[in-house]
Coordinates of C-alpha atoms and ligand atoms in Angstrom, one line a residue:
M240 CA 1.9 -4.3 1.1
E241 CA 0.5 -4.3 -2.5
V242 CA 0.2 -0.9 -4.2
V243 CA -1.7 -0.3 -7.5
I244 CA -1.2 3.0 -9.1
C245 CA -4.2 4.1 -11.3
S246 CA -4.8 6.8 -13.7
D247 CA -7.7 8.4 -12.0
E248 CA -10.2 8.2 -9.2
Q249 CA -12.7 6.2 -11.3
Q250 CA -10.1 3.5 -12.0
V251 CA -9.2 3.5 -8.2
G252 CA -12.9 2.9 -7.5
R253 CA -13.0 0.0 -10.0
V254 CA -9.8 -1.8 -9.0
A255 CA -10.7 -1.6 -5.3
A256 CA -14.2 -2.7 -5.7
E257 CA -13.0 -5.7 -7.8
R258 CA -10.6 -6.8 -5.0
V259 CA -13.3 -6.3 -2.2
I260 CA -15.8 -8.4 -4.2
K261 CA -13.0 -11.1 -4.8
R262 CA -12.2 -11.1 -1.1
L263 CA -15.9 -11.6 -0.1
A264 CA -16.5 -14.4 -2.7
G265 CA -17.9 -17.5 -1.0
I266 CA -18.5 -15.9 2.5
T267 CA -22.0 -16.4 3.6
T268 CA -22.2 -13.5 5.9
P269 CA -19.5 -11.0 4.9
V270 CA -18.5 -8.5 7.4
L271 CA -17.3 -5.1 5.9
G272 CA -15.5 -2.4 7.7
L273 CA -16.7 1.0 6.3
A274 CA -14.8 4.2 5.9
T275 CA -16.7 7.5 5.3
G276 CA -15.1 10.7 3.6
S277 CA -14.6 11.4 0.0
S278 CA -12.0 8.8 -0.8
P279 CA -14.2 5.7 -0.9
I280 CA -17.0 7.3 -2.9
A281 CA -16.1 5.9 -6.3
L282 CA -15.4 2.5 -4.6
Y283 CA -18.9 2.5 -3.1
A284 CA -20.5 3.6 -6.4
E285 CA -18.7 0.7 -8.3
L286 CA -19.9 -1.7 -5.6
A287 CA -23.4 -0.4 -5.9
R288 CA -23.3 -0.9 -9.6
R289 CA -22.0 -4.4 -9.1
A290 CA -24.6 -5.2 -6.5
E291 CA -27.4 -4.0 -8.9
N292 CA -25.8 -6.3 -11.6
G293 CA -25.9 -9.2 -9.1
D294 CA -22.2 -9.5 -9.1
V295 CA -22.2 -9.2 -5.3
D296 CA -24.9 -9.7 -2.7
L297 CA -24.5 -7.8 0.4
S298 CA -28.0 -8.2 1.7
H299 CA -26.9 -10.7 4.4
G300 CA -23.8 -8.9 5.1
L301 CA -22.8 -7.0 8.3
G302 CA -21.2 -3.7 8.3
F303 CA -19.1 -1.7 10.9
A304 CA -18.3 1.9 10.3
L305 CA -14.9 3.1 11.5
D306 CA -15.9 6.1 13.3
E307 CA -18.5 8.8 14.3
Y308 CA -18.3 12.4 15.5
V309 CA -19.2 12.9 19.2
G310 CA -22.3 15.0 19.9
I311 CA -23.6 15.2 16.4
A312 CA -27.3 14.3 15.9
P313 CA -27.5 10.8 14.2
T314 CA -30.0 12.5 11.8
H315 CA -27.6 15.3 10.8
E316 CA -26.6 14.7 7.3
L317 CA -22.9 15.0 8.2
S318 CA -23.1 12.4 11.0
Y319 CA -21.3 9.3 9.8
R320 CA -24.5 7.3 10.6
D321 CA -26.4 9.2 8.0
T322 CA -23.5 9.3 5.5
I323 CA -23.2 5.5 5.7
R324 CA -27.0 5.2 5.2
R325 CA -26.8 7.3 2.0
T326 CA -23.5 6.2 0.5
V327 CA -23.4 2.4 1.6
V328 CA -26.4 1.0 3.1
E329 CA -29.0 2.1 0.4
P330 CA -26.8 1.9 -2.7
L331 CA -25.1 -1.4 -1.8
R332 CA -28.6 -2.9 -0.8
M333 CA -27.4 -3.7 2.7
S334 CA -29.9 -4.3 5.6
P335 CA -30.0 -1.0 7.7
A336 CA -30.3 -3.1 11.0
R337 CA -27.0 -5.0 10.1
V338 CA -24.8 -2.0 9.6
R339 CA -23.5 -0.4 12.7
V340 CA -21.9 3.0 13.4
P341 CA -20.2 3.9 16.7
D342 CA -22.6 5.9 18.9
G343 CA -21.4 9.3 19.4
N344 CA -24.2 10.4 21.6
A345 CA -24.2 7.5 24.3
A346 CA -24.5 8.6 27.9
D347 CA -21.5 6.5 28.7
L348 CA -19.2 6.8 25.5
K349 CA -16.7 4.5 26.9
A350 CA -19.0 1.6 27.6
A351 CA -20.6 2.2 24.2
A352 CA -17.2 2.0 22.5
D353 CA -16.2 -1.1 24.4
E354 CA -19.4 -2.7 23.4
Y355 CA -18.8 -1.8 19.7
D356 CA -15.4 -3.3 19.8
R357 CA -16.9 -6.5 21.2
A358 CA -19.6 -6.6 18.7
I359 CA -17.1 -6.6 15.9
R360 CA -15.4 -9.7 17.5
E361 CA -18.7 -11.4 18.2
A362 CA -19.5 -11.0 14.4
G363 CA -16.5 -13.0 13.7
G364 CA -14.2 -10.1 12.8
V365 CA -14.1 -7.9 9.7
D366 CA -13.5 -9.7 6.4
V367 CA -12.5 -6.7 4.4
Q368 CA -11.8 -3.3 6.0
I369 CA -12.1 -0.3 3.7
L370 CA -9.9 2.6 4.6
G371 CA -9.1 6.1 3.5
I372 CA -6.1 7.9 5.0
G373 CA -5.9 11.5 6.5
G374 CA -3.5 14.1 5.3
N375 CA -1.7 13.6 8.5
G376 CA -1.5 9.9 8.2
H377 CA -4.6 8.9 10.3
I378 CA -6.8 5.8 9.6
G379 CA -10.2 5.8 11.2
F380 CA -9.8 8.9 13.4
N381 CA -6.5 7.5 15.1
E382 CA -4.5 10.7 14.9
P383 CA -0.7 10.9 15.2
T384 CA 0.6 9.5 18.4
S385 CA -2.3 7.1 18.8
S386 CA -1.3 3.8 20.4
F387 CA -0.7 0.9 18.0
G388 CA -2.6 -1.3 20.5
S389 CA -5.7 1.0 20.8
R390 CA -9.2 -0.2 20.7
T391 CA -12.5 1.6 19.8
R392 CA -12.5 4.7 22.0
V393 CA -13.2 8.5 22.2
K394 CA -10.3 10.5 20.5
T395 CA -9.7 14.3 20.3
L396 CA -9.5 15.4 16.7
T397 CA -6.4 17.4 15.7
Q398 CA -6.9 20.9 14.4
R399 CA -5.7 19.7 10.9
T400 CA -8.4 17.0 10.7
R401 CA -10.9 19.6 11.8
D402 CA -9.7 21.9 9.1
D403 CA -9.6 19.2 6.6
N404 CA -13.2 18.2 7.3
S405 CA -14.5 21.7 7.6
R406 CA -15.1 21.5 3.7
F407 CA -18.2 19.4 4.5
F408 CA -19.8 21.6 7.0
A409 CA -21.9 24.7 6.3
T410 CA -20.2 28.1 7.1
G411 CA -20.4 28.8 10.7
E412 CA -21.0 25.3 11.6
K413 CA -18.3 23.9 13.7
V414 CA -16.6 20.6 13.1
P415 CA -17.0 18.4 16.2
T416 CA -13.9 18.4 18.5
H417 CA -14.2 14.6 19.4
C418 CA -15.0 11.3 17.8
V419 CA -15.4 7.7 18.6
T420 CA -13.1 5.6 16.5
Q421 CA -12.1 2.0 16.1
G422 CA -8.6 1.7 17.3
L423 CA -5.4 0.8 15.4
G424 CA -5.5 -2.6 17.2
T425 CA -9.1 -3.1 16.2
I426 CA -8.4 -2.3 12.5
M427 CA -5.3 -4.6 12.5
E428 CA -7.7 -7.6 13.3
A429 CA -9.4 -7.2 10.0
R430 CA -8.6 -10.2 7.7
H431 CA -8.0 -7.9 4.6
V432 CA -7.5 -4.2 4.2
V433 CA -8.3 -2.3 1.0
M434 CA -7.2 1.4 1.2
V435 CA -8.0 4.1 -1.4
A436 CA -6.5 7.5 -1.7
T437 CA -6.5 10.1 -4.3
G438 CA -4.9 13.6 -4.8
A439 CA -1.7 15.3 -4.2
H440 CA -2.8 16.3 -0.7
K441 CA -2.4 12.6 0.2
A442 CA 1.0 12.1 -1.2
D443 CA 3.1 12.8 1.9
A444 CA 0.8 10.6 4.1
V445 CA 0.8 7.7 1.4
A446 CA 4.6 7.8 1.1
A447 CA 5.0 7.8 4.9
M448 CA 2.6 4.9 5.3
I449 CA 4.2 2.7 2.7
E450 CA 7.9 3.6 2.7
G451 CA 8.5 5.5 6.0
P452 CA 9.4 4.0 9.3
V453 CA 6.6 2.4 11.4
A454 CA 5.9 5.4 13.6
A455 CA 3.2 6.8 15.8
M456 CA 3.3 10.1 13.9
C457 CA 2.0 8.2 10.9
P458 CA -0.7 5.8 12.4
A459 CA -1.2 4.2 9.0
S460 CA 2.3 3.0 8.9
I461 CA 1.2 0.2 11.3
L462 CA -0.4 -1.3 8.2
Q463 CA 3.2 -2.5 7.2
F464 CA 2.7 -5.2 9.9
H465 CA -0.6 -6.4 8.3
P466 CA -0.4 -9.4 6.0
S467 CA -3.1 -8.5 3.6
V468 CA -3.2 -4.8 2.5
L469 CA -3.9 -3.4 -0.9
V470 CA -3.3 0.3 -1.4
V471 CA -5.0 1.7 -4.5
I472 CA -4.0 5.2 -5.4
D473 CA -4.0 7.7 -8.4
E474 CA -0.9 9.2 -9.8
A475 CA -1.2 12.3 -7.6
A476 CA -1.3 10.4 -4.4
A477 CA 1.5 8.2 -5.5
S478 CA 3.8 11.3 -6.5
K479 CA 6.0 11.1 -3.4
L480 CA 6.6 7.4 -3.6
T481 CA 10.4 6.6 -4.4
C482 CA 9.3 3.0 -5.3
A483 CA 6.5 4.0 -7.7
D484 CA 8.2 2.5 -10.7
Y485 CA 8.8 -0.7 -8.8
F486 CA 5.0 -0.9 -8.1
R487 CA 4.1 -0.2 -11.7
H488 CA 6.5 -2.9 -12.8
I489 CA 4.9 -5.4 -10.4
E490 CA 1.4 -4.6 -11.7
D491 CA 2.5 -4.8 -15.4
H492 CA 4.0 -8.3 -14.9
R493 CA 1.5 -9.8 -12.4
A494 CA 0.1 -12.2 -14.9
E495 CA 3.5 -13.6 -15.7
V496 CA 4.0 -15.0 -12.2
G497 CA 0.4 -16.1 -12.1
A498 CA -0.5 -13.6 -9.3
Ligands
F6R1323 C1 -13.5 8.2 7.8 C2 -12.2 8.0 8.2 C3 -11.0 8.8 7.9 C4 -10.9 9.2 6.5 C5 -9.7 10.2 6.1 C6 -9.7 10.6 4.8 O1 -14.4 7.3 8.2 O2 -12.0 7.0 8.9 O3 -9.8 8.1 8.2 O4 -10.8 8.1 5.7 O5 -10.0 11.3 7.0 O6 -10.9 11.4 4.5 P1 -11.2 11.8 3.0 O7 -11.5 10.5 2.3 O8 -12.5 12.6 3.1 O9 -10.1 12.5 2.4

C-alpha cells in the first residue's frame, strides 16, 4: 500500500487527482468508481479544474457510485444520486446517462443490486476506484463484519454511521437505516484504488486499515490484499500511524529510485 501524507486537505485533493489522471491516461473509455461524502470533495474539485483545463476528458467515461440510501427520493439533495450529479457529473463534465448510482428505491432491491454488480463487470470493470473511509473502517457502506467476498447488496447501517452522517441531514430528518452498497468483493475487483481521508476522526480507522490485522471489524483492511492502492491523507488522519516517518521517507526519496 502506498501512503502519501499531505499538509492539508487541498494538497490531498491535488495529489489524489494527479494520480487518478495518471491512471486513466490512454484509456479510451475510462471507468471510475465514485465515493460520495466529504472526503473526496477536494479531489473532485481538482479533477473538475483539470477537466476544464483539458488535462483530462471524462466525457466518454463511465461512472459507478459506491452506494445509495434505501428509500430516499432520487431528487432529494442528500440522495447519493443527486450528490453525484452535483459534485461529480456536472463539474467533471461526465455524461449523466453514463454515470450510475445503485437504485435504493427498486421494487426488488436484491435484483437491482445484482444487476448493478453485473453492469460494472459488463463495463469491463472499474479502472480507478475512489474511496473514502468511515470512522469505523467501512468502505462503501460495508460496515464492520461485512463479508470480504460480498457483492453489491442491501446493508443495514450501523448507528455510528447514521450518527456520523446526521451532520448532512436537517434537524428532525432521519438518516436512512439501510443502503445499497457495492460489496468488498466488488470493490476489490477495481484495477486501482485511490483513497482519501482527512481529519483526526479518521486516524484510528486509517491506522487499522494500513497497519492493523486484516479483520472484518475493519473492512478497509481488505485493501492490504489489493495490488494497487494509493492512500492520500493529511497529517491529522496520519497521526496514529506508527510507520508515518517511513511513509514520509519513501515520498521524499521517490525520485532517487525512479518511482
Ligand atoms: C460514500 C462512502 C463512504 C464514505 C465514508 C466517509 O459513498 O462510500 O464509505 O466514503 O463514510 O465519509 P466522509 O467522507 O463523509 O467522511
